[in-house]
Amino acid sequence: MRDLLPILKTLNHSRTAPMLFVLQIAVTFMILVNAAYMALQKQGLLSRPSGLDEQNTFFVLTNLPGDAAARAADIEQDLLALKELSGVINASVTSGVPLTGWGRFLEVATQADGDYDTFSGYYGGDNALLETMGLTLVAGEGFTQSPLYADTDGFRVATEIIITQALAQSLYPDDWRQAVGKTIYIDKRPQQVRGVVKSLQAAWSFWVVVEHSVLAPVIETSEYVYYLVRSAPGQQAQAMANTADYLMRDMVGRLKS
């Protein structure tokens, strides 16, 4: 009580200092609340399913020597060999991997002569890409054509695509299933929607349309390629070791040839 009286007298003589003190506390509290909200929001973004079978999937970035034709042959050879490795369920080549920060984004429109309606991430690969990723087809069908080849920017030559449900809902909000069979325009190029998968995130977790993705059956024969490998449950470590061993051994043989 004795300590409280001097404090009250001081506050009564000078009102500016206490007001500043209270304001400082209020500002500090506001910063803490905002920081906590941002942390929770970030945690929510990171905890959302990417669409991949994350527990059993890994990727390898490798480089291939030679020209485009030689690299295409090497890719075919590698995929056949990787699928035969112990612990591997399936393997594909892909132009990118979700949430790695490296990929492509495209403009998407429903009309040929109109402005774009939204943006989307993009993944090109072989016909086994959906199965290797572990994606769930919720409408339509998988790829029906043999994969095309392109040095880079495979979306420029694609003619059929599969899109995510989130992208379909953005383009056709009244009924996203209408997207199946429709021709939409990817960077002004017409491509037919063959199917819709439940989810697949783009390369950037912070992107406002991270749930928008397009897949196309186009293998890019650039110097650097991603191999996506899906292992059997509980065998990822062995599959990764076998994959690395094969690629290192085979790359030495290619460089010598």
mmCIF file of C-alpha atoms in Angstrom:
data_model
loop_
_atom_site.group_PDB
_atom_site.id
_atom_site.type_symbol
_atom_site.label_atom_id
_atom_site.label_comp_id
_atom_site.label_asym_id
_atom_site.label_seq_id
_atom_site.Cartn_x
_atom_site.Cartn_y
_atom_site.Cartn_z
ATOM 1 C CA MET A 1 0.000 0.000 0.000
ATOM 2 C CA ARG A 2 2.873 2.350 0.861
ATOM 3 C CA ASP A 3 4.407 1.720 -2.605
ATOM 4 C CA LEU A 4 1.112 2.252 -4.390
ATOM 5 C CA LEU A 5 0.451 5.781 -3.091
ATOM 6 C CA PRO A 6 3.641 7.346 -4.551
ATOM 7 C CA ILE A 7 2.876 5.688 -7.880
ATOM 8 C CA LEU A 8 -0.645 7.120 -7.920
ATOM 9 C CA LYS A 9 0.618 10.589 -7.021
ATOM 10 C CA THR A 10 3.183 10.420 -9.843
ATOM 11 C CA LEU A 11 0.526 9.354 -12.331
ATOM 12 C CA ASN A 12 -1.693 12.205 -11.227
ATOM 13 C CA HIS A 13 1.050 14.798 -11.809
ATOM 14 C CA SER A 14 2.142 13.417 -15.227
ATOM 15 C CA ARG A 15 -0.485 11.829 -17.484
ATOM 16 C CA THR A 16 1.626 11.634 -20.649
ATOM 17 C CA ALA A 17 3.997 8.916 -19.461
ATOM 18 C CA PRO A 18 1.267 6.475 -18.389
ATOM 19 C CA MET A 19 -0.606 6.996 -21.651
ATOM 20 C CA LEU A 20 2.530 6.250 -23.624
ATOM 21 C CA PHE A 21 3.126 3.164 -21.480
ATOM 22 C CA VAL A 22 -0.393 1.878 -22.090
ATOM 23 C CA LEU A 23 -0.055 2.610 -25.814
ATOM 24 C CA GLN A 24 3.222 0.698 -25.919
ATOM 25 C CA ILE A 25 1.585 -2.294 -24.275
ATOM 26 C CA ALA A 26 -1.326 -2.124 -26.749
ATOM 27 C CA VAL A 27 0.984 -1.959 -29.772
ATOM 28 C CA THR A 28 3.108 -4.828 -28.464
ATOM 29 C CA PHE A 29 0.004 -6.942 -27.863
ATOM 30 C CA MET A 30 -1.272 -6.186 -31.372
ATOM 31 C CA ILE A 31 2.055 -7.250 -32.900
ATOM 32 C CA LEU A 32 2.006 -10.485 -30.918
ATOM 33 C CA VAL A 33 -1.561 -11.256 -31.993
ATOM 34 C CA ASN A 34 -0.742 -10.572 -35.657
ATOM 35 C CA ALA A 35 2.401 -12.710 -35.460
ATOM 36 C CA ALA A 36 0.440 -15.576 -33.906
ATOM 37 C CA TYR A 37 -2.240 -15.285 -36.596
ATOM 38 C CA MET A 38 0.366 -15.317 -39.381
ATOM 39 C CA ALA A 39 2.071 -18.351 -37.830
ATOM 40 C CA LEU A 40 -1.218 -20.242 -37.620
ATOM 41 C CA GLN A 41 -2.086 -19.247 -41.190
ATOM 42 C CA LYS A 42 1.321 -20.424 -42.425
ATOM 43 C CA GLN A 43 0.941 -23.677 -40.532
ATOM 44 C CA GLY A 44 -2.440 -24.183 -42.186
ATOM 45 C CA LEU A 45 -0.945 -23.668 -45.632
ATOM 46 C CA LEU A 46 1.913 -26.082 -44.993
ATOM 47 C CA SER A 47 -0.355 -28.745 -43.509
ATOM 48 C CA ARG A 48 -2.676 -28.876 -46.519
ATOM 49 C CA PRO A 49 -2.231 -32.047 -48.601
ATOM 50 C CA SER A 50 -0.111 -31.444 -51.699
ATOM 51 C CA GLY A 51 -1.942 -34.128 -53.666
ATOM 52 C CA LEU A 52 1.108 -36.403 -53.803
ATOM 53 C CA ASP A 53 1.503 -39.668 -51.939
ATOM 54 C CA GLU A 54 4.053 -37.771 -49.850
ATOM 55 C CA GLN A 55 5.024 -40.617 -47.525
ATOM 56 C CA ASN A 56 6.100 -42.831 -50.412
ATOM 57 C CA THR A 57 7.254 -40.416 -53.117
ATOM 58 C CA PHE A 58 10.607 -38.783 -53.810
ATOM 59 C CA PHE A 59 12.258 -37.061 -56.748
ATOM 60 C CA VAL A 60 15.710 -36.876 -58.289
ATOM 61 C CA LEU A 61 17.003 -34.011 -60.411
ATOM 62 C CA THR A 62 19.566 -35.235 -62.923
ATOM 63 C CA ASN A 63 21.186 -34.025 -66.116
ATOM 64 C CA LEU A 64 21.363 -35.883 -69.404
ATOM 65 C CA PRO A 65 24.076 -35.532 -72.049
ATOM 66 C CA GLY A 66 23.606 -35.412 -75.813
ATOM 67 C CA ASP A 67 20.983 -33.835 -78.038
ATOM 68 C CA ALA A 68 17.196 -33.934 -77.633
ATOM 69 C CA ALA A 69 16.819 -37.275 -79.424
ATOM 70 C CA ALA A 70 19.500 -38.909 -77.284
ATOM 71 C CA ARG A 71 17.979 -37.510 -74.105
ATOM 72 C CA ALA A 72 14.536 -38.813 -75.087
ATOM 73 C CA ALA A 73 16.020 -42.288 -75.512
ATOM 74 C CA ASP A 74 17.811 -41.998 -72.174
ATOM 75 C CA ILE A 75 14.591 -40.992 -70.427
ATOM 76 C CA GLU A 76 12.738 -44.004 -71.815
ATOM 77 C CA GLN A 77 15.594 -46.286 -70.767
ATOM 78 C CA ASP A 78 15.754 -44.769 -67.283
ATOM 79 C CA LEU A 79 12.022 -45.093 -66.666
ATOM 80 C CA LEU A 80 12.043 -48.766 -67.657
ATOM 81 C CA ALA A 81 15.003 -49.424 -65.371
ATOM 82 C CA LEU A 82 13.676 -47.419 -62.415
ATOM 83 C CA LYS A 83 10.365 -49.274 -62.476
ATOM 84 C CA GLU A 84 12.233 -52.572 -62.131
ATOM 85 C CA LEU A 85 14.200 -51.517 -59.040
ATOM 86 C CA SER A 86 13.443 -53.188 -55.734
ATOM 87 C CA GLY A 87 10.969 -51.195 -53.659
ATOM 88 C CA VAL A 88 9.722 -49.063 -56.589
ATOM 89 C CA ILE A 89 6.032 -49.109 -57.532
ATOM 90 C CA ASN A 90 6.233 -46.615 -60.387
ATOM 91 C CA ALA A 91 8.441 -43.909 -61.858
ATOM 92 C CA SER A 92 7.821 -40.956 -64.151
ATOM 93 C CA VAL A 93 9.561 -38.012 -65.691
ATOM 94 C CA THR A 94 8.093 -34.628 -64.764
ATOM 95 C CA SER A 95 8.772 -30.990 -65.553
ATOM 96 C CA GLY A 96 8.393 -30.008 -61.884
ATOM 97 C CA VAL A 97 7.507 -31.090 -58.368
ATOM 98 C CA PRO A 98 4.863 -29.563 -56.067
ATOM 99 C CA LEU A 99 5.966 -27.087 -53.385
ATOM 100 C CA THR A 100 9.642 -27.116 -54.388
ATOM 101 C CA GLY A 101 9.633 -23.461 -55.434
ATOM 102 C CA TRP A 102 10.657 -24.379 -58.979
ATOM 103 C CA GLY A 103 8.032 -24.635 -61.710
ATOM 104 C CA ARG A 104 5.894 -22.839 -64.273
ATOM 105 C CA PHE A 105 2.675 -20.901 -64.069
ATOM 106 C CA LEU A 106 0.269 -20.383 -66.939
ATOM 107 C CA GLU A 107 -2.634 -18.174 -67.908
ATOM 108 C CA VAL A 108 -5.908 -20.101 -68.209
ATOM 109 C CA ALA A 109 -9.024 -18.950 -70.061
ATOM 110 C CA THR A 110 -12.309 -20.481 -71.187
ATOM 111 C CA GLN A 111 -12.594 -18.263 -74.276
ATOM 112 C CA ALA A 112 -10.118 -18.066 -77.133
ATOM 113 C CA ASP A 113 -10.455 -14.337 -77.675
ATOM 114 C CA GLY A 114 -10.946 -13.273 -74.057
ATOM 115 C CA ASP A 115 -8.649 -12.314 -71.246
ATOM 116 C CA TYR A 116 -7.341 -14.989 -68.939
ATOM 117 C CA ASP A 117 -9.661 -16.123 -66.149
ATOM 118 C CA THR A 118 -7.040 -17.341 -63.696
ATOM 119 C CA PHE A 119 -3.533 -18.764 -63.333
ATOM 120 C CA SER A 120 -2.330 -22.313 -62.851
ATOM 121 C CA GLY A 121 0.779 -24.327 -62.155
ATOM 122 C CA TYR A 122 1.913 -26.802 -64.803
ATOM 123 C CA TYR A 123 3.353 -30.331 -64.865
ATOM 124 C CA GLY A 124 4.312 -32.210 -68.000
ATOM 125 C CA GLY A 125 5.306 -35.863 -68.008
ATOM 126 C CA ASP A 126 4.630 -39.364 -69.223
ATOM 127 C CA ASN A 127 1.332 -41.231 -69.061
ATOM 128 C CA ALA A 128 2.199 -42.811 -65.703
ATOM 129 C CA LEU A 129 2.539 -39.418 -63.973
ATOM 130 C CA LEU A 130 -0.898 -39.539 -62.302
ATOM 131 C CA GLU A 131 -0.271 -42.993 -60.853
ATOM 132 C CA THR A 132 3.252 -42.134 -59.750
ATOM 133 C CA MET A 133 2.026 -39.004 -57.986
ATOM 134 C CA GLY A 134 -0.781 -40.976 -56.379
ATOM 135 C CA LEU A 135 -3.481 -38.612 -57.643
ATOM 136 C CA THR A 136 -7.189 -39.346 -57.374
ATOM 137 C CA LEU A 137 -9.224 -38.941 -60.560
ATOM 138 C CA VAL A 138 -12.663 -37.544 -59.632
ATOM 139 C CA ALA A 139 -14.068 -36.969 -63.129
ATOM 140 C CA GLY A 140 -13.261 -37.909 -66.707
ATOM 141 C CA GLU A 141 -10.335 -40.158 -67.588
ATOM 142 C CA GLY A 142 -6.572 -40.298 -67.726
ATOM 143 C CA PHE A 143 -4.415 -39.512 -70.725
ATOM 144 C CA THR A 144 -5.358 -41.416 -73.872
ATOM 145 C CA GLN A 145 -2.619 -40.327 -76.269
ATOM 146 C CA SER A 146 1.028 -41.301 -76.283
ATOM 147 C CA PRO A 147 3.176 -38.591 -74.722
ATOM 148 C CA LEU A 148 4.559 -35.893 -76.960
ATOM 149 C CA TYR A 149 8.110 -34.560 -76.736
ATOM 150 C CA ALA A 150 9.393 -31.019 -76.478
ATOM 151 C CA ASP A 151 12.788 -29.498 -75.718
ATOM 152 C CA THR A 152 11.158 -27.213 -73.159
ATOM 153 C CA ASP A 153 7.825 -25.502 -72.412
ATOM 154 C CA GLY A 154 5.813 -28.630 -73.127
ATOM 155 C CA PHE A 155 2.508 -26.809 -72.602
ATOM 156 C CA ARG A 156 3.080 -25.198 -75.995
ATOM 157 C CA VAL A 157 2.608 -28.532 -77.801
ATOM 158 C CA ALA A 158 0.070 -30.220 -75.507
ATOM 159 C CA THR A 159 -3.372 -30.991 -76.922
ATOM 160 C CA GLU A 160 -5.032 -32.680 -73.945
ATOM 161 C CA ILE A 161 -4.741 -31.970 -70.247
ATOM 162 C CA ILE A 162 -5.922 -32.980 -66.799
ATOM 163 C CA ILE A 163 -6.711 -30.244 -64.282
ATOM 164 C CA THR A 164 -7.338 -30.049 -60.551
ATOM 165 C CA GLN A 165 -10.802 -29.746 -59.081
ATOM 166 C CA ALA A 166 -9.938 -26.334 -57.635
ATOM 167 C CA LEU A 167 -9.077 -25.044 -61.113
ATOM 168 C CA ALA A 168 -12.243 -26.601 -62.578
ATOM 169 C CA GLN A 169 -14.320 -24.890 -59.887
ATOM 170 C CA SER A 170 -12.668 -21.571 -60.658
ATOM 171 C CA LEU A 171 -13.453 -21.893 -64.371
ATOM 172 C CA TYR A 172 -16.949 -23.396 -63.980
ATOM 173 C CA PRO A 173 -18.262 -22.335 -60.552
ATOM 174 C CA ASP A 174 -21.824 -23.555 -61.193
ATOM 175 C CA ASP A 175 -20.702 -27.133 -61.906
ATOM 176 C CA TRP A 176 -16.995 -27.941 -62.023
ATOM 177 C CA ARG A 177 -17.707 -31.267 -63.771
ATOM 178 C CA GLN A 178 -18.571 -29.261 -66.901
ATOM 179 C CA ALA A 179 -14.833 -28.872 -67.417
ATOM 180 C CA VAL A 180 -14.493 -32.470 -68.662
ATOM 181 C CA GLY A 181 -14.439 -32.522 -72.450
ATOM 182 C CA LYS A 182 -14.250 -28.731 -72.723
ATOM 183 C CA THR A 183 -11.537 -26.932 -74.639
ATOM 184 C CA ILE A 184 -9.812 -24.330 -72.518
ATOM 185 C CA TYR A 185 -6.938 -22.065 -73.435
ATOM 186 C CA ILE A 186 -3.537 -22.379 -71.821
ATOM 187 C CA ASP A 187 -1.487 -19.294 -72.642
ATOM 188 C CA LYS A 188 -3.837 -18.799 -75.639
ATOM 189 C CA ARG A 189 -3.377 -22.402 -76.869
ATOM 190 C CA PRO A 190 -6.456 -24.693 -77.106
ATOM 191 C CA GLN A 191 -6.273 -27.873 -75.016
ATOM 192 C CA GLN A 192 -9.000 -30.374 -74.203
ATOM 193 C CA VAL A 193 -9.705 -31.302 -70.588
ATOM 194 C CA ARG A 194 -9.683 -35.106 -70.364
ATOM 195 C CA GLY A 195 -10.121 -35.405 -66.623
ATOM 196 C CA VAL A 196 -10.095 -33.784 -63.200
ATOM 197 C CA VAL A 197 -8.020 -34.837 -60.188
ATOM 198 C CA LYS A 198 -9.005 -34.105 -56.615
ATOM 199 C CA SER A 199 -5.937 -32.073 -55.701
ATOM 200 C CA LEU A 200 -2.386 -31.233 -56.735
ATOM 201 C CA GLN A 201 -0.590 -28.150 -55.555
ATOM 202 C CA ALA A 202 1.644 -25.929 -57.648
ATOM 203 C CA ALA A 203 5.298 -25.221 -56.914
ATOM 204 C CA TRP A 204 4.800 -22.295 -54.519
ATOM 205 C CA SER A 205 3.135 -22.746 -51.125
ATOM 206 C CA PHE A 206 2.503 -18.996 -50.731
ATOM 207 C CA TRP A 207 0.709 -18.657 -54.084
ATOM 208 C CA VAL A 208 -2.933 -17.597 -53.837
ATOM 209 C CA VAL A 209 -3.918 -20.218 -56.463
ATOM 210 C CA VAL A 210 -1.568 -22.954 -55.256
ATOM 211 C CA GLU A 211 -4.402 -25.495 -55.687
ATOM 212 C CA HIS A 212 -4.605 -24.761 -59.441
ATOM 213 C CA SER A 213 -2.606 -27.249 -61.516
ATOM 214 C CA VAL A 214 -2.540 -28.526 -65.086
ATOM 215 C CA LEU A 215 -0.986 -31.824 -66.190
ATOM 216 C CA ALA A 216 -0.105 -32.653 -69.789
ATOM 217 C CA PRO A 217 1.317 -35.790 -71.457
ATOM 218 C CA VAL A 218 4.424 -34.035 -72.739
ATOM 219 C CA ILE A 219 7.973 -35.144 -71.912
ATOM 220 C CA GLU A 220 10.480 -32.328 -71.915
ATOM 221 C CA THR A 221 13.921 -33.383 -73.144
ATOM 222 C CA SER A 222 15.867 -30.529 -71.635
ATOM 223 C CA GLU A 223 19.318 -31.061 -70.178
ATOM 224 C CA TYR A 224 17.946 -31.281 -66.638
ATOM 225 C CA VAL A 225 15.067 -33.609 -65.826
ATOM 226 C CA TYR A 226 13.130 -34.608 -62.733
ATOM 227 C CA TYR A 227 12.463 -38.273 -62.107
ATOM 228 C CA LEU A 228 9.587 -38.833 -59.704
ATOM 229 C CA VAL A 229 9.622 -42.211 -57.969
ATOM 230 C CA ARG A 230 6.880 -43.828 -55.893
ATOM 231 C CA SER A 231 8.029 -46.510 -53.517
ATOM 232 C CA ALA A 232 6.176 -49.303 -51.787
ATOM 233 C CA PRO A 233 5.093 -48.439 -48.213
ATOM 234 C CA GLY A 234 8.010 -48.817 -45.821
ATOM 235 C CA GLN A 235 10.571 -49.213 -48.614
ATOM 236 C CA GLN A 236 11.393 -45.612 -49.481
ATOM 237 C CA ALA A 237 14.939 -45.678 -48.089
ATOM 238 C CA GLN A 238 15.796 -48.788 -50.096
ATOM 239 C CA ALA A 239 14.148 -47.403 -53.233
ATOM 240 C CA MET A 240 16.075 -44.138 -52.891
ATOM 241 C CA ALA A 241 19.380 -45.971 -52.490
ATOM 242 C CA ASN A 242 18.669 -48.199 -55.495
ATOM 243 C CA THR A 243 17.621 -45.199 -57.599
ATOM 244 C CA ALA A 244 20.765 -43.234 -56.760
ATOM 245 C CA ASP A 245 22.962 -46.281 -57.424
ATOM 246 C CA TYR A 246 21.378 -46.878 -60.829
ATOM 247 C CA LEU A 247 21.555 -43.258 -61.960
ATOM 248 C CA MET A 248 25.179 -42.793 -60.870
ATOM 249 C CA ARG A 249 26.272 -46.044 -62.500
ATOM 250 C CA ASP A 250 24.336 -45.400 -65.712
ATOM 251 C CA MET A 251 25.507 -41.781 -65.977
ATOM 252 C CA VAL A 252 29.147 -42.893 -65.922
ATOM 253 C CA GLY A 253 28.436 -45.257 -68.798
ATOM 254 C CA ARG A 254 26.752 -42.514 -70.828
ATOM 255 C CA LEU A 255 29.593 -40.057 -70.335
ATOM 256 C CA LYS A 256 32.098 -42.675 -71.514
ATOM 257 C CA SER A 257 30.104 -43.533 -74.639
#
